[in-house]
PDB file of C-alpha atoms in Angstrom:
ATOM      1  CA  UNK A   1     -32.180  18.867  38.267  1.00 46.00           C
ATOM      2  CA  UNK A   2     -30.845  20.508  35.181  1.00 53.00           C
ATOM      3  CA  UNK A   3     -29.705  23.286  34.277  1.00 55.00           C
ATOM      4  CA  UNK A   4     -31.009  26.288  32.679  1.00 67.00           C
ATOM      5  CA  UNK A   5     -31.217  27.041  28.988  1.00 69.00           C
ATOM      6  CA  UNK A   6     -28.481  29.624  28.003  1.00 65.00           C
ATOM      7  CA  UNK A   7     -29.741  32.744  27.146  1.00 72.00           C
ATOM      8  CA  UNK A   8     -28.879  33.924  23.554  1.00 73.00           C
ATOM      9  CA  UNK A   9     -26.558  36.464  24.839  1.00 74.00           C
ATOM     10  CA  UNK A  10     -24.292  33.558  26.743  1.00 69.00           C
ATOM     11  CA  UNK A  11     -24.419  31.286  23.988  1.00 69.00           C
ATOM     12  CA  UNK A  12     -23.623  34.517  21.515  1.00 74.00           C
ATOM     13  CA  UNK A  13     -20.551  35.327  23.547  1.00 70.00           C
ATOM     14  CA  UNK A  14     -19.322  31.248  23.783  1.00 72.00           C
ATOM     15  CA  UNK A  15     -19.691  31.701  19.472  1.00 76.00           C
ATOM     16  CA  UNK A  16     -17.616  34.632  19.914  1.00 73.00           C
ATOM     17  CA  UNK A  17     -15.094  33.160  21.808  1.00 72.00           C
ATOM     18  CA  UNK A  18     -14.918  30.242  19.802  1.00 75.00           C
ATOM     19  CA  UNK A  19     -14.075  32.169  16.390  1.00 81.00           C
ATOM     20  CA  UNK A  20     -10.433  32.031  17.044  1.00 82.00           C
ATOM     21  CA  UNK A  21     -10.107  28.170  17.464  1.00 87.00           C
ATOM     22  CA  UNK A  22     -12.524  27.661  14.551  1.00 87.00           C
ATOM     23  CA  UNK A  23      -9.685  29.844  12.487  1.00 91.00           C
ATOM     24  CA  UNK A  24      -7.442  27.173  14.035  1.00 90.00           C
ATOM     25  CA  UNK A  25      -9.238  24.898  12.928  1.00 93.00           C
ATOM     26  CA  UNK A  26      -9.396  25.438   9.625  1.00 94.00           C
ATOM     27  CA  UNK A  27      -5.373  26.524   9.371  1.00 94.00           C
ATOM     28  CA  UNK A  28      -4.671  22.874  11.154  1.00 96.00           C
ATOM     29  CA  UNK A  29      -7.296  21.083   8.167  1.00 96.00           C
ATOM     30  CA  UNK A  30      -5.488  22.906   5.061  1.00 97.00           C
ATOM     31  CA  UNK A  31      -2.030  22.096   6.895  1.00 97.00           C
ATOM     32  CA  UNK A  32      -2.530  18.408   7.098  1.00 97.00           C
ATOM     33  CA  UNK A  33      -4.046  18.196   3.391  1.00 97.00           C
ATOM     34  CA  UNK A  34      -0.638  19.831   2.686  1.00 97.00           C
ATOM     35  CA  UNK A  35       1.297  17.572   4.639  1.00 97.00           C
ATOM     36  CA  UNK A  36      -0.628  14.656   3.158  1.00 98.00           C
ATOM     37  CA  UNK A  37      -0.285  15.660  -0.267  1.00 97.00           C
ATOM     38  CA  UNK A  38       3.676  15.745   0.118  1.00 97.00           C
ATOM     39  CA  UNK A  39       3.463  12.203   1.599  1.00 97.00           C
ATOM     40  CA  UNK A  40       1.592  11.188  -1.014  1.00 97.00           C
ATOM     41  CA  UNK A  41       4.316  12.292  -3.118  1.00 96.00           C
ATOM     42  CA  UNK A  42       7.014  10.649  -1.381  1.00 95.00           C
ATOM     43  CA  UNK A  43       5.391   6.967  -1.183  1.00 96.00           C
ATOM     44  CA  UNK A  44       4.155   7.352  -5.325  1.00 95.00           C
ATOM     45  CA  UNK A  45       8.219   7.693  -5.739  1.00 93.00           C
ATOM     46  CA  UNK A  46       9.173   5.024  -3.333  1.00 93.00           C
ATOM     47  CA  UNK A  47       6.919   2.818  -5.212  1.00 94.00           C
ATOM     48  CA  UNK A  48       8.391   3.929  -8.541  1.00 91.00           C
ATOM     49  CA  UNK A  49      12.312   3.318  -7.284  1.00 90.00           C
ATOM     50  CA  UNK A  50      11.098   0.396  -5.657  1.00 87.00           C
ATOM     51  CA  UNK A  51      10.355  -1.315  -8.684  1.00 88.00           C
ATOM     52  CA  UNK A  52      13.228  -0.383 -10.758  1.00 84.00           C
ATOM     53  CA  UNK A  53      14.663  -4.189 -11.643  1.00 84.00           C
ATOM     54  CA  UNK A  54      17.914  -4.508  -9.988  1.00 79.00           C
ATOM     55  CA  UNK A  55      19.400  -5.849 -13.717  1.00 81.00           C
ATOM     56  CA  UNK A  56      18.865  -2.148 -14.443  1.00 80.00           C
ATOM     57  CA  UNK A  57      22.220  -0.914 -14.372  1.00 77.00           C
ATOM     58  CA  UNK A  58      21.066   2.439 -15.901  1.00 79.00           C
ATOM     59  CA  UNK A  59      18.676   3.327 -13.148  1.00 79.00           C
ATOM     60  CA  UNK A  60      18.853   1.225 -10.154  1.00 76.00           C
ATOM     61  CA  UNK A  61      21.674   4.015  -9.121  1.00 78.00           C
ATOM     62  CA  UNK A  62      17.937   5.592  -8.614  1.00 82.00           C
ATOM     63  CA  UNK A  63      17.314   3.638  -5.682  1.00 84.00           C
ATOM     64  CA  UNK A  64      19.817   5.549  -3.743  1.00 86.00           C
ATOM     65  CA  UNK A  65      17.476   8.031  -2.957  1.00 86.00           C
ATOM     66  CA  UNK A  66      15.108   5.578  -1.124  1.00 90.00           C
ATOM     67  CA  UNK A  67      16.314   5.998   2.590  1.00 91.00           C
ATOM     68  CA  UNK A  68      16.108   9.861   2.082  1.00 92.00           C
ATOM     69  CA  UNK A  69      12.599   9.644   0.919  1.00 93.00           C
ATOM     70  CA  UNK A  70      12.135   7.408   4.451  1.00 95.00           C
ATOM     71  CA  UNK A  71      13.538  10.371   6.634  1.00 95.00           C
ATOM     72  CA  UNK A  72      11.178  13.058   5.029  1.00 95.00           C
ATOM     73  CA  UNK A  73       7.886  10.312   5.305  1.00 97.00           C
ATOM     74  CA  UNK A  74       8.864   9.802   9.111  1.00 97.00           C
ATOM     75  CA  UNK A  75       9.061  13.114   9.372  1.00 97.00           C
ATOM     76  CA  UNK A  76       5.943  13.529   7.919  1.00 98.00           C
ATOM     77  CA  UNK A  77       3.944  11.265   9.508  1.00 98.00           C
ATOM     78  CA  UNK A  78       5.055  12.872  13.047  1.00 98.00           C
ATOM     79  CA  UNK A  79       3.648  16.204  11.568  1.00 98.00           C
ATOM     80  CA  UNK A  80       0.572  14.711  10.610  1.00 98.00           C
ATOM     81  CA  UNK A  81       0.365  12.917  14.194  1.00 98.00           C
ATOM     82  CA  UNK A  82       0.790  16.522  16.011  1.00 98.00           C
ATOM     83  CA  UNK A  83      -1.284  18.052  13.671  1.00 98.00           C
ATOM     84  CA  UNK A  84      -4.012  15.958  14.182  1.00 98.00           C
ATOM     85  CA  UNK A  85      -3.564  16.078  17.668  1.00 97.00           C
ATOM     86  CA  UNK A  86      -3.546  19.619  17.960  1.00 97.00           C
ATOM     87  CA  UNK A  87      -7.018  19.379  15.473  1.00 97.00           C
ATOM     88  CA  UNK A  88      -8.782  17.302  18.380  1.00 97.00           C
ATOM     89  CA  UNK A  89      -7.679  19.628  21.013  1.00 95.00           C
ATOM     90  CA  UNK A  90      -9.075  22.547  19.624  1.00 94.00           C
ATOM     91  CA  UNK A  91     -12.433  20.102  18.774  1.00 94.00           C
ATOM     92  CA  UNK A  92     -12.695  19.387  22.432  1.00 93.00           C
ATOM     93  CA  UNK A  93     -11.936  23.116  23.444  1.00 91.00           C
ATOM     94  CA  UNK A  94     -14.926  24.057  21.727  1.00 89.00           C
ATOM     95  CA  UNK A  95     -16.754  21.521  23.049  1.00 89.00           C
ATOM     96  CA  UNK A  96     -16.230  22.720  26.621  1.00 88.00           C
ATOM     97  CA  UNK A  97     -16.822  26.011  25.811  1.00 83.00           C
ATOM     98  CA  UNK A  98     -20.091  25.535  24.366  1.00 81.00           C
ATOM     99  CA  UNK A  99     -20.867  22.650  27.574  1.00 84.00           C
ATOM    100  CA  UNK A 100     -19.389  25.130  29.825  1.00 83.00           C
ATOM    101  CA  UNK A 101     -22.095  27.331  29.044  1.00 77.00           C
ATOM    102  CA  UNK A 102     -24.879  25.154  29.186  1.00 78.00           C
ATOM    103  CA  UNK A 103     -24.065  23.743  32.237  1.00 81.00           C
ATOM    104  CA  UNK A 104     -22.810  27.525  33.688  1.00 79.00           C
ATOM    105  CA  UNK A 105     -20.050  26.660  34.710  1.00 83.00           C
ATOM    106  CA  UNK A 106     -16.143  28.415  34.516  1.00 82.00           C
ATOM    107  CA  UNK A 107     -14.256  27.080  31.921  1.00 78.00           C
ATOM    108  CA  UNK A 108     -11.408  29.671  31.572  1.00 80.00           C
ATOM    109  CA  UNK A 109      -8.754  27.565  32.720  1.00 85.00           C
ATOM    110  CA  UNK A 110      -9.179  24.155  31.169  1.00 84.00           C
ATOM    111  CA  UNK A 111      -9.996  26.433  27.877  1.00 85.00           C
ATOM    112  CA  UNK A 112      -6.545  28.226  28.438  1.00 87.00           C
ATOM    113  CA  UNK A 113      -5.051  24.244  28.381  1.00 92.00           C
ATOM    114  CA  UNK A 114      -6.549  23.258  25.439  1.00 91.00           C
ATOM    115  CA  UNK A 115      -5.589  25.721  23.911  1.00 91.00           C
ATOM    116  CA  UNK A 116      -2.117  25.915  24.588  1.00 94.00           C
ATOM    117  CA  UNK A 117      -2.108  22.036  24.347  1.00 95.00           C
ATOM    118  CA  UNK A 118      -3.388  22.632  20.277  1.00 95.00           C
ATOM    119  CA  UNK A 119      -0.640  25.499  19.748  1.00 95.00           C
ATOM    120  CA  UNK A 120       1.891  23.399  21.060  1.00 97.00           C
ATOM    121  CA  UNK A 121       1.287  20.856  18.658  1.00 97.00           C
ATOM    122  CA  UNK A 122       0.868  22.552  16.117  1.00 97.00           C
ATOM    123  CA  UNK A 123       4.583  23.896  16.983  1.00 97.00           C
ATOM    124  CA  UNK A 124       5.642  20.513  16.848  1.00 98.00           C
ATOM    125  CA  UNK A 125       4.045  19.427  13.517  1.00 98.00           C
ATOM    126  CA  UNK A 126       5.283  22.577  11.965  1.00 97.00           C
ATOM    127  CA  UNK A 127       9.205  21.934  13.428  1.00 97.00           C
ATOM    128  CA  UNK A 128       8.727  18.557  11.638  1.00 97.00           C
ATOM    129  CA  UNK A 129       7.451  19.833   8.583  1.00 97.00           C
ATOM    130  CA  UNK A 130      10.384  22.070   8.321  1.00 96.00           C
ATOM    131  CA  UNK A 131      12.701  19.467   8.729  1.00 95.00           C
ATOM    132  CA  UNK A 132      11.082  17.851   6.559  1.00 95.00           C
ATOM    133  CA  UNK A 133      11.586  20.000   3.861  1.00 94.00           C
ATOM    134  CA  UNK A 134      14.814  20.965   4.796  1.00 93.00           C
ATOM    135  CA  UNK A 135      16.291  17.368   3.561  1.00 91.00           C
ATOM    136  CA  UNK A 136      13.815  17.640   0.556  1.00 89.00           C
ATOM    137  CA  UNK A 137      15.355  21.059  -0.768  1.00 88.00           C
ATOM    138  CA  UNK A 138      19.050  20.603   1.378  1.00 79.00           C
ATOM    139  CA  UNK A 139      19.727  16.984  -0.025  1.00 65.00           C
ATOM    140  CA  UNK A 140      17.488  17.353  -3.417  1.00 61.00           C
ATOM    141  CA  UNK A 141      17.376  14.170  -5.745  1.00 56.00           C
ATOM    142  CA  UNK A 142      20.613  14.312  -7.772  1.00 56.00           C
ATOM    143  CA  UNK A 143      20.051  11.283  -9.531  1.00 54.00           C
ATOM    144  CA  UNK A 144      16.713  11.880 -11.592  1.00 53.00           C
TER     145      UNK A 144
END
């Protein structure tokens, strides 16, 4: 047997509800293009120091910098990791909103876990991220 059709009111009030994680959402998207961006940054100058000749008296000093620039892309990649995990947790908390509702059934609780699973990430990626830039403005690059 299955189930009814929700009514326009239910499925109004599941859109309703699901405005918060969609603003989430989106803060988790623009946070990982900005974590990306500054790993992008980090790997174009490990592949500049990288191939500084080591003849080059004058700037393989440069190359000094290299494990610092592998702390902050560790770091980075963790915050990406969370962030991303936290992403697909509010994905599949609007997913069981919205199947909750079709199928009528409560979804309060496992809602309430998602949710605090995709904030809890996102704590994580963002303790990274300030680590991360922590060694980038505590340590900065004294030898360009």
């Amino acid at each position: 047997m299955s189930p009814d059709t929700p009514t326009v009111s239910q499925l109004s009030h599941v859109i309703s509800q699901s405005a918060a994680p969609a603003f989430l959402l989106g803060a988790l998207a623009a946070f990982i293009s900005v974590l990306i961006s500054r790993l992008n940054r980090i790997i174009d100058r490990t592949i500049l120091l990288n191939g500084i000749a080591d003849e080059d008296t004058g700037r393989s000093r440069l190359k000094m910098d290299l494990p610092r620039l592998m702390r902050r892309a560790a770091m980075l990649n963790r915050a990406i990791f969370w962030a991303v995990t936290g992403s697909i947790a509010v994905t599949v908390l609007v997913m069981v909103a919205f199947a909750s509702a079709f199928l009528e059934i409560r979804h309060e609780h496992g809602v309430a876990i998602l949710f605090m699973v995709a904030l809890a990430a996102f704590g994580v990626a963002l303790v990274d991220f300030a680590r991360e830039v922590r060694i980038a403005l505590g340590e900065l690059d004294h030898f360009a």
